[in-house]
XYZ file of C-alpha atoms in Angstrom:
204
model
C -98.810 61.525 205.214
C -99.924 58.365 203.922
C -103.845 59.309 204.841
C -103.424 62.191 202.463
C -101.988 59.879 199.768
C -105.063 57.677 200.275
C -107.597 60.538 200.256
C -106.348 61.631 197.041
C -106.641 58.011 195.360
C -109.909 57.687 196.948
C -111.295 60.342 195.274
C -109.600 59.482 191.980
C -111.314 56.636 192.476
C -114.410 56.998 192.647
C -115.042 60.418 191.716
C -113.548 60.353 187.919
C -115.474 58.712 184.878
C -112.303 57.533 183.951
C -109.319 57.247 186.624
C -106.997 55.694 183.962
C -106.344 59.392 183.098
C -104.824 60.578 186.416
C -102.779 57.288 187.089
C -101.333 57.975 183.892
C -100.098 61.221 184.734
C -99.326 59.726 188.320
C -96.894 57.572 185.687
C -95.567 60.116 183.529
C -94.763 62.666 186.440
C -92.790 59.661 188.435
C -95.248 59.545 191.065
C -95.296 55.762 190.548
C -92.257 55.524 192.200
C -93.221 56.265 195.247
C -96.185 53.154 194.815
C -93.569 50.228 193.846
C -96.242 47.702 193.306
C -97.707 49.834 191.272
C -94.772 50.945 189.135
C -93.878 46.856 188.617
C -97.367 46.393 186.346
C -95.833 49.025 183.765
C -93.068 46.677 182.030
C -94.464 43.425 183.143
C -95.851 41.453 180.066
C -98.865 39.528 179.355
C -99.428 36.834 176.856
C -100.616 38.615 173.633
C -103.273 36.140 172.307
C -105.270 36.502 175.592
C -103.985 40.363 176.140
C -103.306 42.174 173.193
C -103.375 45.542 174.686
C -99.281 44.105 176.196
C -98.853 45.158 179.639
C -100.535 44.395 182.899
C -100.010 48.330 182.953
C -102.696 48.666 180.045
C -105.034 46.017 181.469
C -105.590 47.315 184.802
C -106.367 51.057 183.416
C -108.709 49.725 180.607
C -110.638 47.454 183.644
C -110.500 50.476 186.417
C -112.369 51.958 183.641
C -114.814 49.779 183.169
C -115.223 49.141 186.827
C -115.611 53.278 187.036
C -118.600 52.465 184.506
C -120.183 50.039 186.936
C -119.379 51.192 189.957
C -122.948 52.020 191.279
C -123.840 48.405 190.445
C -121.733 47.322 193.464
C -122.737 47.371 197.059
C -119.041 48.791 198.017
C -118.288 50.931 195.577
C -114.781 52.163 197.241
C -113.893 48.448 198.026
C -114.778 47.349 194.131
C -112.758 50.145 192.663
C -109.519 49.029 194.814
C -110.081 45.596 193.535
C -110.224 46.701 190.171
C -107.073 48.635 190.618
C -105.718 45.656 192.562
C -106.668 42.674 190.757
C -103.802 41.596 188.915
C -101.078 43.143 191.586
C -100.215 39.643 192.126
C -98.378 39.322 188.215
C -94.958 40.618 187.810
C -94.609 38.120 190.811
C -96.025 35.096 189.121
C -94.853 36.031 185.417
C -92.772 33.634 183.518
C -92.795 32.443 179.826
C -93.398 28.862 179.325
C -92.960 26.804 176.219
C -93.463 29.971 174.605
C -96.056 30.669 176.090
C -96.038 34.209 178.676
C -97.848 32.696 181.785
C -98.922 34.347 185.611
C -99.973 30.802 187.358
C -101.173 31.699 190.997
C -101.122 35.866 190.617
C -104.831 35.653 192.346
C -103.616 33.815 195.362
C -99.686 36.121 195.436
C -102.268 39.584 194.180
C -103.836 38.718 197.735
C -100.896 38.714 199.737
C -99.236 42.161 197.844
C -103.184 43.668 197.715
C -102.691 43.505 201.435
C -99.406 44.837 201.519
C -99.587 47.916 198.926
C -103.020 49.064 200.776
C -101.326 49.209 204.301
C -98.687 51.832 203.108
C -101.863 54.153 202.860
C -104.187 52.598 204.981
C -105.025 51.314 208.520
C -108.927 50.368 207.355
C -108.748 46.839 207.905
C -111.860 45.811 206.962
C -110.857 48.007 203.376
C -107.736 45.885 203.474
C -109.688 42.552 204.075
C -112.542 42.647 201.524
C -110.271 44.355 198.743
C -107.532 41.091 199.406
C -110.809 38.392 199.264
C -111.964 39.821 195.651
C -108.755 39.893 194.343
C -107.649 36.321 195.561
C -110.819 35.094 193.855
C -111.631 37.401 190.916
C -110.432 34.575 188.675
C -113.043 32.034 189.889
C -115.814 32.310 187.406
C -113.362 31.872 184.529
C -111.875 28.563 186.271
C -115.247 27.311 187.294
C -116.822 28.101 183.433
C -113.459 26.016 182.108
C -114.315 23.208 184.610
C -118.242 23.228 184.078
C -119.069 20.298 183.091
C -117.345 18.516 186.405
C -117.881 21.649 189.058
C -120.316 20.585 191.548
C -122.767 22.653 193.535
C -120.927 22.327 196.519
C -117.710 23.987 195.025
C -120.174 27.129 194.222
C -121.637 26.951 197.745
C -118.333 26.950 199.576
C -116.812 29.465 197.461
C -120.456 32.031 198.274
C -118.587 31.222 202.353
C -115.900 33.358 201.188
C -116.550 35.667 198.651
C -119.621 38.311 197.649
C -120.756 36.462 194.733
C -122.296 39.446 192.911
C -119.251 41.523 193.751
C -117.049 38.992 192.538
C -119.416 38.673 189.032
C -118.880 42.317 188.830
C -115.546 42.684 189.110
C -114.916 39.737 186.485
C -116.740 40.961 183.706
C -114.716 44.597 184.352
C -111.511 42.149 183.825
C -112.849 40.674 180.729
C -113.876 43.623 179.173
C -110.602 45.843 180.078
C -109.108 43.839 176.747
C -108.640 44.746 173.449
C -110.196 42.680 170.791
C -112.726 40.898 172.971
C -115.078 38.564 171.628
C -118.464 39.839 173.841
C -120.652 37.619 173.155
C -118.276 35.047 174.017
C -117.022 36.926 177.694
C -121.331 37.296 178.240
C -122.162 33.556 177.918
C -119.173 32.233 179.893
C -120.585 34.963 182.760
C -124.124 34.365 182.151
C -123.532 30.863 183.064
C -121.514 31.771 186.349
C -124.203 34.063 187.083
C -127.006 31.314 186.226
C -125.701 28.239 188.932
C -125.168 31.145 191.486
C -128.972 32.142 190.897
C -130.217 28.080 190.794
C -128.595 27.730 194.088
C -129.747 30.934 195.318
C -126.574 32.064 196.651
């Protein structure tokens, strides 16, 4: 029964220091099979100079891991772990190569639609379902805004703290920046620092 299925992840979840371990064996006993969306982040390829660690497989363990570090930081803990899990479900759909170049344009805004999808095969917990899908359609937003800094306006931030817990979302970014191999902190801390900053100055 799918509310079996969901206890067990649940638990995984948030009860292990390090859940990478049992969806790896969840992998290498076939389990994965039986959680499609799941299975399609094993082969599906990332560009190496922003993901050296290859797969969106890899990526997604090394961030559930951090997020398993941080968990008690968030005001949701079971909701924040799913996102973690979640966050790039969106990428084997959105995956081409480019000029070169391997490239995922839009997996936030597809990762919400299939986050939606993949929890209702083991859940009926819509509001689950609905705050797990709004993290993961915006978890890329502090990157994008930091890129655009010097033009994003006050307003953007305000409209954005409408749809989105902005301290969940904070969260949940740096566990995606530091689930990487070869990561430049200081670099990852500054560009989040100054997220976090304008979100303070506006007191949202």
């Amino acid at each position: 029964p799918k509310e079996r299925v969901y206890t067990e992840l649940e638990k995984l979840l948030l009860k292990s220091q390090k859940p990478s371990i049992g969806f790896e064996y969840m992998k290498e006993l076939g389990v994965l099979h039986y959680h499609p969306l799941l299975q399609t982040l094993v082969n599906c390829p990332q560009e190496p100079s922003h993901h050296p660690e290859c797969s969106v497989w890899n990526h997604t363990m090394m961030v559930i891991d951090e997020a398993a570090k941080r968990k008690e930081q968030s005001k949701n803990p079971l909701v924040f772990m799913w996102s973690a899990l979640l966050h790039d479900i969106g990428k084997p759909a959105t995956t081409e190569v480019k000029e070169g170049k391997i490239t995922s344009y839009g997996h936030d805004k597809k990762g919400k639609e299939l986050a939606v999808d993949y929890l209702k095969t083991i859940t009926d917990d819509k509001r689950l379902i609905s705050e797990v899908a709004t993290l993961v359609e915006h978890h890329m937003k502090p990157i994008l805004y930091y890129k655009s800094k010097d033009n994003i306006t006050d307003g953007a931030f305000r409209k954005l703290s409408t749809k989105v817990d902005l301290k969940e979302l904070i969260l949940l970014s740096a566990c995606d920046r530091l689930g990487r191999m070869k990561i430049d902190i200081k670099k990852e801390e500054s560009e989040l620092l100054w997220f976090e900053k304008r979100c303070t100055n506006l007191n949202i």
